[in-house]
Amino acid sequence: MPVHELAGVPARLVPLLHRLGLRTAGDLLFFFPRSYEDLTRVCRISEIDGSGPVSVCGVVDEVELRALGPGRTLLGALIRDESGALRAVWFNQSFMQQRLVRGQRVMLSGVPKRRGLGWELAHPRLVPVADDAQPTAGPMLPVYPLTEGLVQGRLRKIVHRVVAALADEVVEVFPAPFLTLHQLWPIGRALRAVHMPQDSADVRESRRRFVYQELLVLQLALALRRWQLQRTERAPALPATAKIDARIRRLFPFELTADQEQAIRDIATDMGRCIPMNRLLQGEVGSGKTVVAEYAMLLAVAHAHQAVLMAPTEVLAQQHFRTLGEDLAQSRVRIELLTGALTGTLRQQLLGRVQAGEVDLLIGTQALLHEPITFPQLGLVVIDEQHKFGVRQRAALKSAGSDPHYLVMTATPIPRTVAMSLFGDLDVSTLRQSPPGRQPVHTYLVADAQRDRWWSFVRRKLQEGRQGYVIAPRVEEDESASVASVEEVYERLVNGPLEAFRVDLIHGRLSPAEKEAAMAAFRRGATQVLVATSVIEVGIDVPNATLLTIESGERFGLAQLHQLRGRVRRGQFPGYVTVFAQPGSPAAQERLAAFERSTDGFELAEIDFALRGPGDLFGVSQHGMPPLRVADLQRDQQLLVEARQDAQALTAGDAPPFFQEEFAALRSQVLRRYSAALDLGDVG
Ligand code: ADP
Ligand code: MG
């Protein structure tokens, strides 16, 4: 039923409800409170200690209405119980005076504030109480998100009315035995309890049911997607025979680490089957993911299939093209680069050759996705630095033959719970150890007063032959002057501490060619110091660069800082990172302190996650997934693990229980919510 047809909703409020996304009675039922005002604690006036909201019961004594100015009033009342008195005040609500009858007993609820020697309640909730009634507990009031023009009390009334009328009409998605088994409250009870709780147990249990349901629906969607891919898609089986394995390894300039070996085994097992691989390779910056991807790609090529490697930026695509090109110089593998920079006839020619099967390895950026390319035998798609891509862009690359295997790589360690939710449909391989011979990296959070010391250290290292980066935030014009922009920083350095050195500037507004030229000069050492925005954040690999200076460090996220640090953690020399920061928010300071303290990306990811608090973490919606509405991946980890296990159990086996009739309602909920995002088609 649309909201405008509901009793008790005046026409004036309809657009406001719409603005909150509330169009139907059903929307209202599932519009969950953001928090609660807990007024259940009833106490005597003398027992008020200011620790939080309370309800007190007393008799109205004095009432006074004062005019404060044109149209502004202050209504005050003194309320007494046998232990003392407190003042209640209302601004501009003179109508409340009618409800304040001297001698009347009332219950007042609110958050008491100290006023002189006594307590004051501003705008308390007021309920008359019969003289002989013994007040039990005060209310537990839901607090809903609001929009301008709609007040809390009004929205509460609207929701309560709908809940009272319709809560028991809502279809239960869980079969009764399932509810019992998982100790979940039935939908009607849960809805009433979430909107009109009597006590904190109501809040806890109703919330638990909805959080579990939301997480289970998500996990079922992910499980279904997996199930469906395994069932419907057919990939070429590309096993790593001993001969192929030896041929590939000959091309690598180093021994692989144990983690790399394990990842390669995982991948080779996946690719050896005709079910498409769907694997996430996560590993710290510099942990050596590229060579693992290279193995996978060469495995495809060895079986006369094509492989594609997509990088998030031009610079990275070029770098991959170069590294792979070096490794493959002595082989017959045909490798090409396709980025946005390649246009016109050259582009058409390249595309023609790709489609004719004359290219074995195609390296590129998202530009690859702009036109549909059909490969004759696409065996593998590798997506580097997953975080910069939407998760679900895989459909754009097609093969004339069967479906390709997928490998996505990320250097941003993902908190476990987020991985389970965003990437729950992927298998995961992790590179934890760094390649051998890695030097430590030292991180310093430095006060402005020490700038001179740092720059003289930098000069010494530059003279020894090292190179360095200086990173500053990109600056939009209207931003505060306290933030150093790249251009300013560059000017300051070349006219100051680094004037004797070869310094260059690279930022997002340069053309791809200019960027590549700047990178090339830096790579061959022609440039000693590169001043940059975070364009160098991902993937750039210049082992001789060991010095990193970060300006306005409070402006960067923890993951980003850690990514940046990865740039000077690459060669046989120790790295030095110095962060200059303005005193920022407490969260920013904790971020910086954590960054200085730890170099373990997985640990930092968990800290970052905790610091960000609840909300749409890691931009679940950026990944094309609908946002979670009640669950909080930080707070609800336990339920997430439970929901994940349950989802797996429900979808396991040849005849998964999930496809039985009793789960039809749950199934349609899963599809309604996730079928578009996860391309679930018409499963079940
Ligand atoms: P990332 O995981 O950040 O993509 P890269 O693949 O770029 O890391 O590797 C970082 C550097 O480490 C590269 O210079 C690469 O050649 C080197 N490297 C990778 N694996 C090994 C190894 N097993 N032994 C020695 N060096 C390695
Ligand atoms: Mg990389």
Short mmCIF file of N, CA and C and ligand atoms in Angstrom, two decimals, residues 289-290 316 320 384-385 409 539 570, ligand 2:
data_model
loop_
_atom_site.label_atom_id
_atom_site.label_comp_id
_atom_site.label_asym_id
_atom_site.label_seq_id
_atom_site.Cartn_x
_atom_site.Cartn_y
_atom_site.Cartn_z
N LYS A 289 53.03 -10.32 -6.55
CA LYS A 289 51.85 -10.91 -7.18
C LYS A 289 52.02 -11.04 -8.69
N THR A 290 52.81 -10.11 -9.26
CA THR A 290 52.90 -10.09 -10.71
C THR A 290 53.38 -11.41 -11.28
N LEU A 316 50.51 1.79 -14.70
CA LEU A 316 50.68 0.41 -14.29
C LEU A 316 50.63 -0.56 -15.46
N HIS A 320 53.55 -3.20 -16.37
CA HIS A 320 53.36 -4.64 -16.56
C HIS A 320 53.85 -5.05 -17.95
N ASP A 384 44.28 -6.56 -12.11
CA ASP A 384 45.24 -6.13 -11.09
C ASP A 384 44.62 -5.02 -10.25
N GLU A 385 44.98 -4.99 -8.98
CA GLU A 385 44.51 -3.94 -8.08
C GLU A 385 43.01 -3.80 -8.12
N MET A 409 43.55 -9.45 -8.40
CA MET A 409 44.64 -9.24 -7.45
C MET A 409 44.40 -7.95 -6.68
N GLY A 539 51.22 0.15 -7.41
CA GLY A 539 52.02 -0.66 -8.30
C GLY A 539 53.37 -0.20 -8.84
N ARG A 570 61.11 -1.89 -2.02
CA ARG A 570 61.18 -2.76 -3.17
C ARG A 570 62.57 -3.31 -3.46
MG MG B 2 51.38 -5.19 -8.53
#
